[in-house]
Amino acid sequence: MSNTISRRQLFLQHVAQTSPAPMGLEAGHAEGIYIYDTNGKRYIDLIAGVAVSNVGHCHPEVVAAVREQAARYMHLMVYGEYIQSPQTAYAQALASILPPPLDCVYFVNSGSEANEGALKLAKRYTGRTETVAFKNAYHGSTQGVLSVIGDELFRNAFRPLLPDVRQGTFNSFDDLRHITHRTAAVLIEPVQGEAGVVTPQAGYLQALRERCNQTGALLVFDEVQTGFGRTGSWFAATHYGVTPDIMTLAKAMGGGMPLGAFVAPREIMAALQSRPALGHITTFGGHPVSCAAALAALNVLRDENLPAAVAEKAALFRRLLVHETIKEIRGEGLMLAVELGDAQRLQRVVSGLWNEGIITEWFLFCPTAFRIAPPLIITEEEIRKICAVLIEILDKY
Ligand code: PMP
């Protein structure tokens, strides 16, 4: 009917947009590494919904856990009061894969919230106020973490922001001097994601750990993108052998459901229990359906040994992606940035790939590279097919 408003129009009219040109794929269903639009066109999700679908879309184990828990109970009470078995079972499972002494989990709903909680905890525990963070870092969009992200364009638009933030350069050993006895928290992505996947230099995270030990600052790893096998180990902390005082998690955690957390040793986490009690609360944090999904996703990662298979899959991408216009491929495990060194061409390549049914995009703070961060279940055969198309598109544009 001519007067019927199309779903696209409804989307543009009633769903708030965050960019002037939204991608506008109309989702039909999703399975494994694939998203199907409502016309049945199949897309390969080469970015896993931005580091979320590590076990693939709609993994049957995750779907079953969601169904089962939704039928048993959903929300009952604000966070932390009732004993809910999906939360306790998942917190225990998480503690078993985290490096000790990280064993106490505060559940929230997103990465931004996880970082907010971690920064508040560090302030309370140390009695200090300063946060040290890094250029080109991304930690979320709420005002607290917006104050510590490493991009002036984003920060400047929303001033005034939190005071007492110092900024260092990622990988600069010299800048470790910014961390002092005034510093409550050093917040860092062990592999910077939105900067365009920048990995830590040998010894850098160890030096950071050492400096925090000397000054009594708490080291906070934002593992929102790197967590749950993406780098080839359970966490970047385990990959690089450096344990933070607080770790923040989200994205892949819930297996596709919204869930985040900040994790610390119980002794540090106890600072949130008093003076004031209820100083950090959340209604939906640790939603039982999300926790049930998260436990199922963790079991899939473990039972299918997915983190351990990442290195070989990443190596295959790197071996097959040889092209004269690729300046470099940065990254760790299946968190890769293909650098073309030219933002305009990058856009053409990304739209060319979209037309061929391959979903990728650039990075918030790096418009010259595109992402390769597929679900970790991707197979060798799929990687070979994808790389053949990638090379074809790089030839064409
Ligand atoms: N930290 C990092 C490293 C991230 O990549 C993101 C999201 N891109 C966030 C925090 C924020 O997570 P959320 O969007 O769930 O608030």
mmCIF file of C-alpha atoms and ligand atoms in Angstrom:
data_model
loop_
_atom_site.group_PDB
_atom_site.id
_atom_site.type_symbol
_atom_site.label_atom_id
_atom_site.label_comp_id
_atom_site.label_asym_id
_atom_site.label_seq_id
_atom_site.Cartn_x
_atom_site.Cartn_y
_atom_site.Cartn_z
ATOM 1 C CA MET A 1 0.000 0.000 0.000
ATOM 2 C CA SER A 2 1.350 3.405 -0.930
ATOM 3 C CA ASN A 3 0.497 4.990 2.455
ATOM 4 C CA THR A 4 2.213 2.259 4.441
ATOM 5 C CA ILE A 5 5.248 3.632 6.236
ATOM 6 C CA SER A 6 8.202 1.440 5.420
ATOM 7 C CA ARG A 7 10.216 -0.126 8.216
ATOM 8 C CA ARG A 8 13.178 1.928 7.040
ATOM 9 C CA GLN A 9 11.157 5.134 7.469
ATOM 10 C CA LEU A 10 10.019 4.030 10.917
ATOM 11 C CA PHE A 11 13.618 3.298 11.803
ATOM 12 C CA LEU A 12 14.751 6.718 10.633
ATOM 13 C CA GLN A 13 11.841 8.494 12.298
ATOM 14 C CA HIS A 14 11.531 6.790 15.661
ATOM 15 C CA VAL A 15 14.794 5.032 16.453
ATOM 16 C CA ALA A 16 17.505 7.505 17.471
ATOM 17 C CA GLN A 17 20.482 7.415 15.151
ATOM 18 C CA THR A 18 24.070 7.953 16.126
ATOM 19 C CA SER A 19 25.441 8.597 12.668
ATOM 20 C CA PRO A 20 24.232 10.596 9.672
ATOM 21 C CA ALA A 21 24.355 7.503 7.468
ATOM 22 C CA PRO A 22 23.371 4.374 9.387
ATOM 23 C CA MET A 23 24.183 1.079 7.690
ATOM 24 C CA GLY A 24 20.498 0.190 7.652
ATOM 25 C CA LEU A 25 20.822 -3.562 7.173
ATOM 26 C CA GLU A 26 17.402 -4.937 8.022
ATOM 27 C CA ALA A 27 18.038 -7.983 10.157
ATOM 28 C CA GLY A 28 16.075 -11.141 9.475
ATOM 29 C CA HIS A 29 17.945 -13.722 11.473
ATOM 30 C CA ALA A 30 21.490 -14.629 12.400
ATOM 31 C CA GLU A 31 23.390 -17.850 12.859
ATOM 32 C CA GLY A 32 27.069 -18.629 13.388
ATOM 33 C CA ILE A 33 29.203 -16.116 11.491
ATOM 34 C CA TYR A 34 26.246 -15.083 9.310
ATOM 35 C CA ILE A 35 23.572 -12.389 9.456
ATOM 36 C CA TYR A 36 20.681 -12.668 6.990
ATOM 37 C CA ASP A 37 18.690 -9.602 5.980
ATOM 38 C CA THR A 38 14.940 -9.660 5.450
ATOM 39 C CA ASN A 39 15.475 -10.340 1.732
ATOM 40 C CA GLY A 40 17.494 -13.405 2.592
ATOM 41 C CA LYS A 41 20.835 -11.879 1.589
ATOM 42 C CA ARG A 42 23.601 -13.468 3.618
ATOM 43 C CA TYR A 43 26.335 -11.378 5.220
ATOM 44 C CA ILE A 44 29.489 -12.610 6.888
ATOM 45 C CA ASP A 45 29.879 -10.806 10.196
ATOM 46 C CA LEU A 46 33.603 -10.115 10.105
ATOM 47 C CA ILE A 47 33.387 -7.891 13.202
ATOM 48 C CA ALA A 48 31.209 -10.126 15.423
ATOM 49 C CA GLY A 49 28.846 -7.224 16.238
ATOM 50 C CA VAL A 50 32.004 -5.490 17.395
ATOM 51 C CA ALA A 51 33.682 -8.159 19.471
ATOM 52 C CA VAL A 52 30.476 -9.600 20.941
ATOM 53 C CA SER A 53 29.560 -12.815 19.127
ATOM 54 C CA ASN A 54 32.693 -14.801 19.957
ATOM 55 C CA VAL A 55 30.703 -18.062 19.975
ATOM 56 C CA GLY A 56 28.792 -16.992 16.859
ATOM 57 C CA HIS A 57 25.273 -15.650 16.548
ATOM 58 C CA CYS A 58 22.494 -17.624 18.204
ATOM 59 C CA HIS A 59 24.668 -20.459 19.409
ATOM 60 C CA PRO A 60 22.176 -23.254 20.237
ATOM 61 C CA GLU A 61 23.596 -23.704 23.749
ATOM 62 C CA VAL A 62 23.183 -20.004 24.467
ATOM 63 C CA VAL A 63 19.675 -19.902 23.014
ATOM 64 C CA ALA A 64 18.661 -22.907 25.128
ATOM 65 C CA ALA A 65 20.065 -21.328 28.300
ATOM 66 C CA VAL A 66 18.181 -18.092 27.599
ATOM 67 C CA ARG A 67 14.912 -19.947 26.983
ATOM 68 C CA GLU A 68 15.263 -22.039 30.092
ATOM 69 C CA GLN A 69 16.146 -19.165 32.424
ATOM 70 C CA ALA A 70 13.512 -16.805 30.957
ATOM 71 C CA ALA A 71 10.884 -19.406 31.792
ATOM 72 C CA ARG A 72 12.218 -19.908 35.348
ATOM 73 C CA TYR A 73 12.635 -16.280 36.465
ATOM 74 C CA MET A 74 13.760 -12.976 35.033
ATOM 75 C CA HIS A 75 14.239 -9.819 37.080
ATOM 76 C CA LEU A 76 13.470 -10.259 40.780
ATOM 77 C CA MET A 77 15.244 -7.556 42.757
ATOM 78 C CA VAL A 78 17.902 -4.882 42.378
ATOM 79 C CA TYR A 79 21.420 -6.212 42.166
ATOM 80 C CA GLY A 80 23.216 -7.984 44.954
ATOM 81 C CA GLU A 81 20.434 -8.772 47.415
ATOM 82 C CA TYR A 82 18.918 -12.114 46.415
ATOM 83 C CA ILE A 83 20.914 -15.256 45.734
ATOM 84 C CA GLN A 84 20.331 -16.073 42.078
ATOM 85 C CA SER A 85 21.900 -19.300 40.831
ATOM 86 C CA PRO A 86 22.686 -18.007 37.283
ATOM 87 C CA GLN A 87 24.795 -15.245 38.879
ATOM 88 C CA THR A 88 26.580 -17.413 41.411
ATOM 89 C CA ALA A 89 27.279 -20.230 38.940
ATOM 90 C CA TYR A 90 28.633 -17.805 36.362
ATOM 91 C CA ALA A 91 30.723 -15.801 38.851
ATOM 92 C CA GLN A 92 32.322 -19.048 40.015
ATOM 93 C CA ALA A 93 33.024 -20.169 36.437
ATOM 94 C CA LEU A 94 34.476 -16.763 35.588
ATOM 95 C CA ALA A 95 36.716 -16.798 38.662
ATOM 96 C CA SER A 96 38.035 -20.190 37.533
ATOM 97 C CA ILE A 97 39.364 -18.759 34.245
ATOM 98 C CA LEU A 98 40.561 -15.396 35.603
ATOM 99 C CA PRO A 99 44.104 -14.990 36.876
ATOM 100 C CA PRO A 100 44.189 -15.040 40.681
ATOM 101 C CA PRO A 101 43.500 -13.122 42.857
ATOM 102 C CA LEU A 102 40.709 -11.717 40.631
ATOM 103 C CA ASP A 103 37.778 -13.592 42.102
ATOM 104 C CA CYS A 104 34.962 -11.206 43.012
ATOM 105 C CA VAL A 105 32.595 -10.114 40.261
ATOM 106 C CA TYR A 106 30.408 -7.001 40.286
ATOM 107 C CA PHE A 107 27.915 -7.464 37.446
ATOM 108 C CA VAL A 108 26.679 -4.536 35.367
ATOM 109 C CA ASN A 109 25.069 -4.186 31.928
ATOM 110 C CA SER A 110 27.729 -2.737 29.626
ATOM 111 C CA GLY A 111 31.366 -1.864 29.097
ATOM 112 C CA SER A 112 30.887 1.797 29.981
ATOM 113 C CA GLU A 113 29.244 0.847 33.252
ATOM 114 C CA ALA A 114 31.981 -1.659 34.019
ATOM 115 C CA ASN A 115 34.616 1.074 33.650
ATOM 116 C CA GLU A 116 32.551 3.547 35.668
ATOM 117 C CA GLY A 117 32.348 1.018 38.491
ATOM 118 C CA ALA A 118 36.061 0.225 38.309
ATOM 119 C CA LEU A 119 37.025 3.912 38.555
ATOM 120 C CA LYS A 120 34.697 4.475 41.510
ATOM 121 C CA LEU A 121 36.083 1.386 43.242
ATOM 122 C CA ALA A 122 39.686 2.560 42.750
ATOM 123 C CA LYS A 123 38.824 5.953 44.237
ATOM 124 C CA ARG A 124 37.159 4.416 47.280
ATOM 125 C CA TYR A 125 39.863 1.819 47.852
ATOM 126 C CA THR A 126 42.863 4.143 47.510
ATOM 127 C CA GLY A 127 41.290 7.313 48.911
ATOM 128 C CA ARG A 128 42.830 9.119 45.916
ATOM 129 C CA THR A 129 41.144 10.912 43.034
ATOM 130 C CA GLU A 130 43.393 10.942 39.982
ATOM 131 C CA THR A 131 42.947 8.689 36.957
ATOM 132 C CA VAL A 132 45.717 8.104 34.444
ATOM 133 C CA ALA A 133 44.500 7.042 31.005
ATOM 134 C CA PHE A 134 45.881 6.991 27.469
ATOM 135 C CA LYS A 135 45.720 8.779 24.136
ATOM 136 C CA ASN A 136 43.397 7.094 21.625
ATOM 137 C CA ALA A 137 41.849 4.942 24.340
ATOM 138 C CA TYR A 138 38.150 4.149 24.211
ATOM 139 C CA HIS A 139 36.322 3.190 27.382
ATOM 140 C CA GLY A 140 32.680 4.070 26.669
ATOM 141 C CA SER A 141 30.243 6.930 26.318
ATOM 142 C CA THR A 142 28.962 7.819 29.794
ATOM 143 C CA GLN A 143 30.291 11.088 31.182
ATOM 144 C CA GLY A 144 32.722 9.527 33.636
ATOM 145 C CA VAL A 145 34.526 7.389 31.101
ATOM 146 C CA LEU A 146 34.146 10.009 28.400
ATOM 147 C CA SER A 147 36.397 12.097 30.675
ATOM 148 C CA VAL A 148 39.173 9.534 30.391
ATOM 149 C CA ILE A 149 38.961 8.478 26.751
ATOM 150 C CA GLY A 150 41.830 9.521 24.565
ATOM 151 C CA ASP A 151 40.191 11.558 21.844
ATOM 152 C CA GLU A 152 39.823 15.320 22.090
ATOM 153 C CA LEU A 153 37.047 15.605 19.481
ATOM 154 C CA PHE A 154 34.757 13.335 21.500
ATOM 155 C CA ARG A 155 35.660 14.859 24.871
ATOM 156 C CA ASN A 156 35.496 18.467 23.805
ATOM 157 C CA ALA A 157 31.918 18.267 22.611
ATOM 158 C CA PHE A 158 30.662 17.409 26.102
ATOM 159 C CA ARG A 159 32.659 19.540 28.542
ATOM 160 C CA PRO A 160 32.750 20.065 31.463
ATOM 161 C CA LEU A 161 33.919 16.588 32.322
ATOM 162 C CA LEU A 162 35.554 14.948 35.348
ATOM 163 C CA PRO A 163 38.655 16.697 36.656
ATOM 164 C CA ASP A 164 41.885 15.032 37.771
ATOM 165 C CA VAL A 165 42.620 13.023 34.664
ATOM 166 C CA ARG A 166 46.144 12.685 33.261
ATOM 167 C CA GLN A 167 46.825 11.337 29.844
ATOM 168 C CA GLY A 168 49.835 9.305 28.799
ATOM 169 C CA THR A 169 50.876 7.859 25.478
ATOM 170 C CA PHE A 170 50.262 4.130 25.064
ATOM 171 C CA ASN A 171 53.578 2.246 24.885
ATOM 172 C CA SER A 172 55.586 5.210 26.192
ATOM 173 C CA PHE A 173 57.812 3.989 29.016
ATOM 174 C CA ASP A 174 58.713 7.601 29.695
ATOM 175 C CA ASP A 175 55.089 8.520 30.446
ATOM 176 C CA LEU A 176 54.950 6.033 33.302
ATOM 177 C CA ARG A 177 56.221 8.939 35.409
ATOM 178 C CA HIS A 178 52.688 10.388 35.250
ATOM 179 C CA ILE A 179 51.660 7.614 37.627
ATOM 180 C CA THR A 180 52.360 8.849 41.163
ATOM 181 C CA HIS A 181 51.255 8.497 44.771
ATOM 182 C CA ARG A 182 48.287 10.705 43.809
ATOM 183 C CA THR A 183 46.988 8.197 41.264
ATOM 184 C CA ALA A 184 43.947 6.116 42.165
ATOM 185 C CA ALA A 185 43.603 4.192 38.903
ATOM 186 C CA VAL A 186 45.539 3.576 35.732
ATOM 187 C CA LEU A 187 42.916 2.606 33.178
ATOM 188 C CA ILE A 188 44.237 0.933 30.055
ATOM 189 C CA GLU A 189 43.153 -1.352 27.236
ATOM 190 C CA PRO A 190 45.963 -3.933 27.154
ATOM 191 C CA VAL A 191 45.442 -3.949 23.372
ATOM 192 C CA GLN A 192 43.972 -0.643 22.220
ATOM 193 C CA GLY A 193 40.895 -1.390 20.101
ATOM 194 C CA GLU A 194 39.370 1.769 18.699
ATOM 195 C CA ALA A 195 42.836 3.255 18.208
ATOM 196 C CA GLY A 196 43.053 0.738 15.344
ATOM 197 C CA VAL A 197 44.352 -2.263 17.292
ATOM 198 C CA VAL A 198 47.627 -1.200 18.869
ATOM 199 C CA THR A 199 49.440 -3.941 20.762
ATOM 200 C CA PRO A 200 51.674 -3.375 23.792
ATOM 201 C CA GLN A 201 55.430 -3.351 23.232
ATOM 202 C CA ALA A 202 57.417 -6.103 24.894
ATOM 203 C CA GLY A 203 57.741 -5.338 28.596
ATOM 204 C CA TYR A 204 55.366 -2.361 28.570
ATOM 205 C CA LEU A 205 52.512 -3.893 30.560
ATOM 206 C CA GLN A 206 55.046 -5.372 32.992
ATOM 207 C CA ALA A 207 56.578 -1.908 33.493
ATOM 208 C CA LEU A 208 53.125 -0.452 34.035
ATOM 209 C CA ARG A 209 52.409 -3.134 36.643
ATOM 210 C CA GLU A 210 55.697 -2.373 38.363
ATOM 211 C CA ARG A 211 55.032 1.388 38.449
ATOM 212 C CA CYS A 212 51.573 0.802 39.933
ATOM 213 C CA ASN A 213 53.103 -1.439 42.604
ATOM 214 C CA GLN A 214 55.620 1.290 43.473
ATOM 215 C CA THR A 215 53.009 4.037 43.763
ATOM 216 C CA GLY A 216 50.001 2.142 45.127
ATOM 217 C CA ALA A 217 47.873 3.055 42.100
ATOM 218 C CA LEU A 218 45.406 0.371 41.034
ATOM 219 C CA LEU A 219 45.963 -1.054 37.563
ATOM 220 C CA VAL A 220 42.683 -1.460 35.678
ATOM 221 C CA PHE A 221 42.622 -3.485 32.454
ATOM 222 C CA ASP A 222 39.699 -2.675 30.190
ATOM 223 C CA GLU A 223 39.209 -6.086 28.576
ATOM 224 C CA VAL A 224 35.837 -5.218 27.089
ATOM 225 C CA GLN A 225 37.132 -6.025 23.577
ATOM 226 C CA THR A 226 40.064 -8.306 24.388
ATOM 227 C CA GLY A 227 38.219 -10.636 26.766
ATOM 228 C CA PHE A 228 36.881 -14.145 26.200
ATOM 229 C CA GLY A 229 39.433 -15.545 23.801
ATOM 230 C CA ARG A 230 39.762 -12.742 21.278
ATOM 231 C CA THR A 231 43.556 -12.480 21.632
ATOM 232 C CA GLY A 232 44.082 -16.238 21.707
ATOM 233 C CA SER A 233 44.017 -16.551 25.501
ATOM 234 C CA TRP A 234 41.041 -16.164 27.795
ATOM 235 C CA PHE A 235 42.101 -12.592 28.507
ATOM 236 C CA ALA A 236 44.855 -10.230 27.400
ATOM 237 C CA ALA A 237 46.017 -10.368 31.026
ATOM 238 C CA THR A 238 46.660 -14.097 30.689
ATOM 239 C CA HIS A 239 48.062 -13.614 27.177
ATOM 240 C CA TYR A 240 50.707 -11.126 28.302
ATOM 241 C CA GLY A 241 51.152 -12.557 31.788
ATOM 242 C CA VAL A 242 50.297 -9.332 33.639
ATOM 243 C CA THR A 243 47.525 -9.313 36.235
ATOM 244 C CA PRO A 244 45.665 -6.066 36.903
ATOM 245 C CA ASP A 245 44.045 -5.111 40.215
ATOM 246 C CA ILE A 246 40.688 -4.656 38.513
ATOM 247 C CA MET A 247 39.521 -6.053 35.175
ATOM 248 C CA THR A 248 36.503 -4.783 33.240
ATOM 249 C CA LEU A 249 34.494 -6.995 30.909
ATOM 250 C CA ALA A 250 31.424 -6.799 28.655
ATOM 251 C CA LYS A 251 30.747 -7.433 24.936
ATOM 252 C CA ALA A 252 31.418 -11.171 24.394
ATOM 253 C CA MET A 253 30.685 -11.899 28.034
ATOM 254 C CA GLY A 254 26.934 -12.425 27.635
ATOM 255 C CA GLY A 255 27.163 -14.557 24.476
ATOM 256 C CA GLY A 256 24.975 -11.946 22.736
ATOM 257 C CA MET A 257 23.012 -10.810 25.790
ATOM 258 C CA PRO A 258 23.829 -7.537 27.565
ATOM 259 C CA LEU A 259 26.203 -8.117 30.451
ATOM 260 C CA GLY A 260 29.304 -6.460 31.846
ATOM 261 C CA ALA A 261 31.373 -6.675 35.001
ATOM 262 C CA PHE A 262 34.270 -5.290 36.931
ATOM 263 C CA VAL A 263 36.260 -7.908 38.749
ATOM 264 C CA ALA A 264 38.692 -7.471 41.634
ATOM 265 C CA PRO A 265 40.014 -9.424 44.615
ATOM 266 C CA ARG A 266 37.350 -9.573 47.326
ATOM 267 C CA GLU A 267 39.524 -7.475 49.631
ATOM 268 C CA ILE A 268 39.431 -4.536 47.141
ATOM 269 C CA MET A 269 35.780 -5.021 46.196
ATOM 270 C CA ALA A 270 34.799 -4.806 49.886
ATOM 271 C CA ALA A 271 35.404 -1.030 49.690
ATOM 272 C CA LEU A 272 31.982 -0.719 48.020
ATOM 273 C CA GLN A 273 30.102 -2.288 50.926
ATOM 274 C CA SER A 274 30.228 0.619 53.345
ATOM 275 C CA ARG A 275 30.602 4.387 53.832
ATOM 276 C CA PRO A 276 28.161 4.624 52.131
ATOM 277 C CA ALA A 277 26.539 1.234 51.775
ATOM 278 C CA LEU A 278 24.732 1.077 48.426
ATOM 279 C CA GLY A 279 27.225 3.581 46.993
ATOM 280 C CA HIS A 280 27.244 1.654 43.744
ATOM 281 C CA ILE A 281 24.012 -0.016 42.765
ATOM 282 C CA THR A 282 22.292 -1.223 39.625
ATOM 283 C CA THR A 283 18.811 -2.524 39.000
ATOM 284 C CA PHE A 284 19.487 -4.877 36.120
ATOM 285 C CA GLY A 285 23.210 -5.644 36.510
ATOM 286 C CA GLY A 286 23.759 -9.405 36.388
ATOM 287 C CA HIS A 287 20.348 -10.091 34.905
ATOM 288 C CA PRO A 288 19.694 -13.810 35.407
ATOM 289 C CA VAL A 289 18.948 -14.431 31.727
ATOM 290 C CA SER A 290 22.177 -12.682 30.711
ATOM 291 C CA CYS A 291 24.147 -14.664 33.294
ATOM 292 C CA ALA A 292 22.660 -17.951 32.093
ATOM 293 C CA ALA A 293 23.629 -17.014 28.532
ATOM 294 C CA ALA A 294 27.110 -16.009 29.708
ATOM 295 C CA LEU A 295 27.704 -19.349 31.414
ATOM 296 C CA ALA A 296 26.590 -21.196 28.277
ATOM 297 C CA ALA A 297 28.919 -19.046 26.143
ATOM 298 C CA LEU A 298 31.843 -19.642 28.501
ATOM 299 C CA ASN A 299 31.219 -23.396 28.370
ATOM 300 C CA VAL A 300 31.153 -23.316 24.561
ATOM 301 C CA LEU A 301 34.451 -21.399 24.454
ATOM 302 C CA ARG A 302 35.986 -23.900 26.873
ATOM 303 C CA ASP A 303 34.492 -27.138 25.494
ATOM 304 C CA GLU A 304 35.314 -26.254 21.896
ATOM 305 C CA ASN A 305 38.758 -24.955 22.868
ATOM 306 C CA LEU A 306 38.096 -21.803 20.876
ATOM 307 C CA PRO A 307 40.699 -19.486 22.447
ATOM 308 C CA ALA A 308 43.460 -22.005 21.733
ATOM 309 C CA ALA A 309 42.497 -22.171 18.033
ATOM 310 C CA VAL A 310 42.654 -18.391 17.556
ATOM 311 C CA ALA A 311 46.388 -18.115 16.841
ATOM 312 C CA GLU A 312 46.232 -20.503 13.891
ATOM 313 C CA LYS A 313 43.151 -18.807 12.397
ATOM 314 C CA ALA A 314 44.778 -15.396 12.765
ATOM 315 C CA ALA A 315 47.944 -16.689 11.131
ATOM 316 C CA LEU A 316 45.886 -17.932 8.176
ATOM 317 C CA PHE A 317 44.313 -14.486 7.706
ATOM 318 C CA ARG A 318 47.766 -12.919 7.816
ATOM 319 C CA ARG A 319 49.205 -15.462 5.371
ATOM 320 C CA LEU A 320 46.410 -15.023 2.840
ATOM 321 C CA LEU A 321 46.065 -11.254 3.097
ATOM 322 C CA VAL A 322 49.076 -10.191 1.115
ATOM 323 C CA HIS A 323 48.424 -7.244 -1.167
ATOM 324 C CA GLU A 324 50.542 -4.342 -2.359
ATOM 325 C CA THR A 325 48.070 -1.805 -0.879
ATOM 326 C CA ILE A 326 48.034 -3.309 2.619
ATOM 327 C CA LYS A 327 50.503 -1.238 4.623
ATOM 328 C CA GLU A 328 50.383 -3.506 7.659
ATOM 329 C CA ILE A 329 48.166 -5.855 9.600
ATOM 330 C CA ARG A 330 48.204 -4.986 13.288
ATOM 331 C CA GLY A 331 46.750 -6.950 16.125
ATOM 332 C CA GLU A 332 46.717 -9.864 18.471
ATOM 333 C CA GLY A 333 44.820 -13.068 17.723
ATOM 334 C CA LEU A 334 41.522 -12.415 15.942
ATOM 335 C CA MET A 335 41.563 -8.717 16.814
ATOM 336 C CA LEU A 336 43.103 -7.381 13.632
ATOM 337 C CA ALA A 337 43.359 -4.067 11.809
ATOM 338 C CA VAL A 338 44.169 -4.056 8.110
ATOM 339 C CA GLU A 339 45.896 -0.740 7.497
ATOM 340 C CA LEU A 340 45.468 0.845 4.060
ATOM 341 C CA GLY A 341 46.803 4.271 5.037
ATOM 342 C CA ASP A 342 44.075 6.082 3.080
ATOM 343 C CA ALA A 343 40.713 6.941 4.666
ATOM 344 C CA GLN A 344 38.840 7.570 1.401
ATOM 345 C CA ARG A 345 39.960 4.363 -0.189
ATOM 346 C CA LEU A 346 39.169 2.551 3.032
ATOM 347 C CA GLN A 347 35.543 3.694 2.746
ATOM 348 C CA ARG A 348 35.361 2.426 -0.833
ATOM 349 C CA VAL A 349 36.824 -0.917 0.194
ATOM 350 C CA VAL A 350 34.411 -1.241 3.126
ATOM 351 C CA SER A 351 31.375 -0.513 0.925
ATOM 352 C CA GLY A 352 32.716 -2.884 -1.740
ATOM 353 C CA LEU A 353 32.933 -5.597 0.898
ATOM 354 C CA TRP A 354 29.409 -4.838 2.109
ATOM 355 C CA ASN A 355 28.126 -5.299 -1.434
ATOM 356 C CA GLU A 356 29.855 -8.677 -1.523
ATOM 357 C CA GLY A 357 28.173 -9.610 1.765
ATOM 358 C CA ILE A 358 31.111 -9.058 4.103
ATOM 359 C CA ILE A 359 30.531 -6.800 7.082
ATOM 360 C CA THR A 360 33.467 -4.786 8.313
ATOM 361 C CA GLU A 361 34.146 -1.177 9.281
ATOM 362 C CA TRP A 362 36.847 1.251 10.332
ATOM 363 C CA PHE A 363 37.738 2.201 13.913
ATOM 364 C CA LEU A 364 36.481 5.167 15.951
ATOM 365 C CA PHE A 365 39.943 6.721 16.104
ATOM 366 C CA CYS A 366 41.512 5.150 13.030
ATOM 367 C CA PRO A 367 39.708 5.800 9.741
ATOM 368 C CA THR A 368 42.418 4.254 7.557
ATOM 369 C CA ALA A 369 42.142 0.612 8.637
ATOM 370 C CA PHE A 370 39.350 -1.971 8.602
ATOM 371 C CA ARG A 371 38.537 -4.595 11.200
ATOM 372 C CA ILE A 372 38.890 -8.338 11.135
ATOM 373 C CA ALA A 373 37.379 -9.637 14.374
ATOM 374 C CA PRO A 374 35.047 -12.486 13.407
ATOM 375 C CA PRO A 375 33.297 -14.956 15.692
ATOM 376 C CA LEU A 376 35.985 -17.303 16.994
ATOM 377 C CA ILE A 377 34.078 -20.295 15.588
ATOM 378 C CA ILE A 378 35.050 -19.258 12.049
ATOM 379 C CA THR A 379 36.482 -22.171 10.059
ATOM 380 C CA GLU A 380 39.591 -22.416 7.908
ATOM 381 C CA GLU A 381 37.421 -22.831 4.820
ATOM 382 C CA GLU A 382 35.451 -19.689 5.644
ATOM 383 C CA ILE A 383 38.653 -17.739 6.212
ATOM 384 C CA ARG A 384 39.987 -18.844 2.810
ATOM 385 C CA LYS A 385 36.781 -17.748 1.052
ATOM 386 C CA ILE A 386 36.697 -14.399 2.863
ATOM 387 C CA CYS A 387 40.335 -13.654 2.079
ATOM 388 C CA ALA A 388 39.791 -14.400 -1.623
ATOM 389 C CA VAL A 389 36.985 -11.802 -1.689
ATOM 390 C CA LEU A 390 39.056 -9.315 0.333
ATOM 391 C CA ILE A 391 41.906 -9.557 -2.188
ATOM 392 C CA GLU A 392 39.466 -9.179 -5.093
ATOM 393 C CA ILE A 393 38.005 -6.029 -3.543
ATOM 394 C CA LEU A 394 41.458 -4.608 -2.789
ATOM 395 C CA ASP A 395 42.334 -5.175 -6.474
ATOM 396 C CA LYS A 396 39.162 -3.444 -7.601
ATOM 397 C CA TYR A 397 39.164 -0.301 -5.463
HETATM 398 N N1 PMP B 1 35.792 -0.377 26.481
HETATM 399 C C1 PMP B 1 36.212 -0.787 25.279
HETATM 400 C C2 PMP B 1 37.635 -1.205 25.101
HETATM 401 C C3 PMP B 1 35.317 -0.827 24.210
HETATM 402 O O1 PMP B 1 35.743 -1.238 23.000
HETATM 403 C C4 PMP B 1 33.979 -0.445 24.415
HETATM 404 C C5 PMP B 1 32.955 -0.485 23.292
HETATM 405 N N2 PMP B 1 33.426 -0.361 22.013
HETATM 406 C C6 PMP B 1 33.590 -0.006 25.685
HETATM 407 C C7 PMP B 1 34.522 -0.002 26.699
HETATM 408 C C8 PMP B 1 32.188 0.448 25.966
HETATM 409 O O2 PMP B 1 31.334 -0.622 26.021
HETATM 410 P P1 PMP B 1 29.748 -0.379 25.925
HETATM 411 O O3 PMP B 1 29.464 0.122 24.546
HETATM 412 O O4 PMP B 1 29.168 -1.726 26.214
HETATM 413 O O5 PMP B 1 29.387 0.614 26.972
#
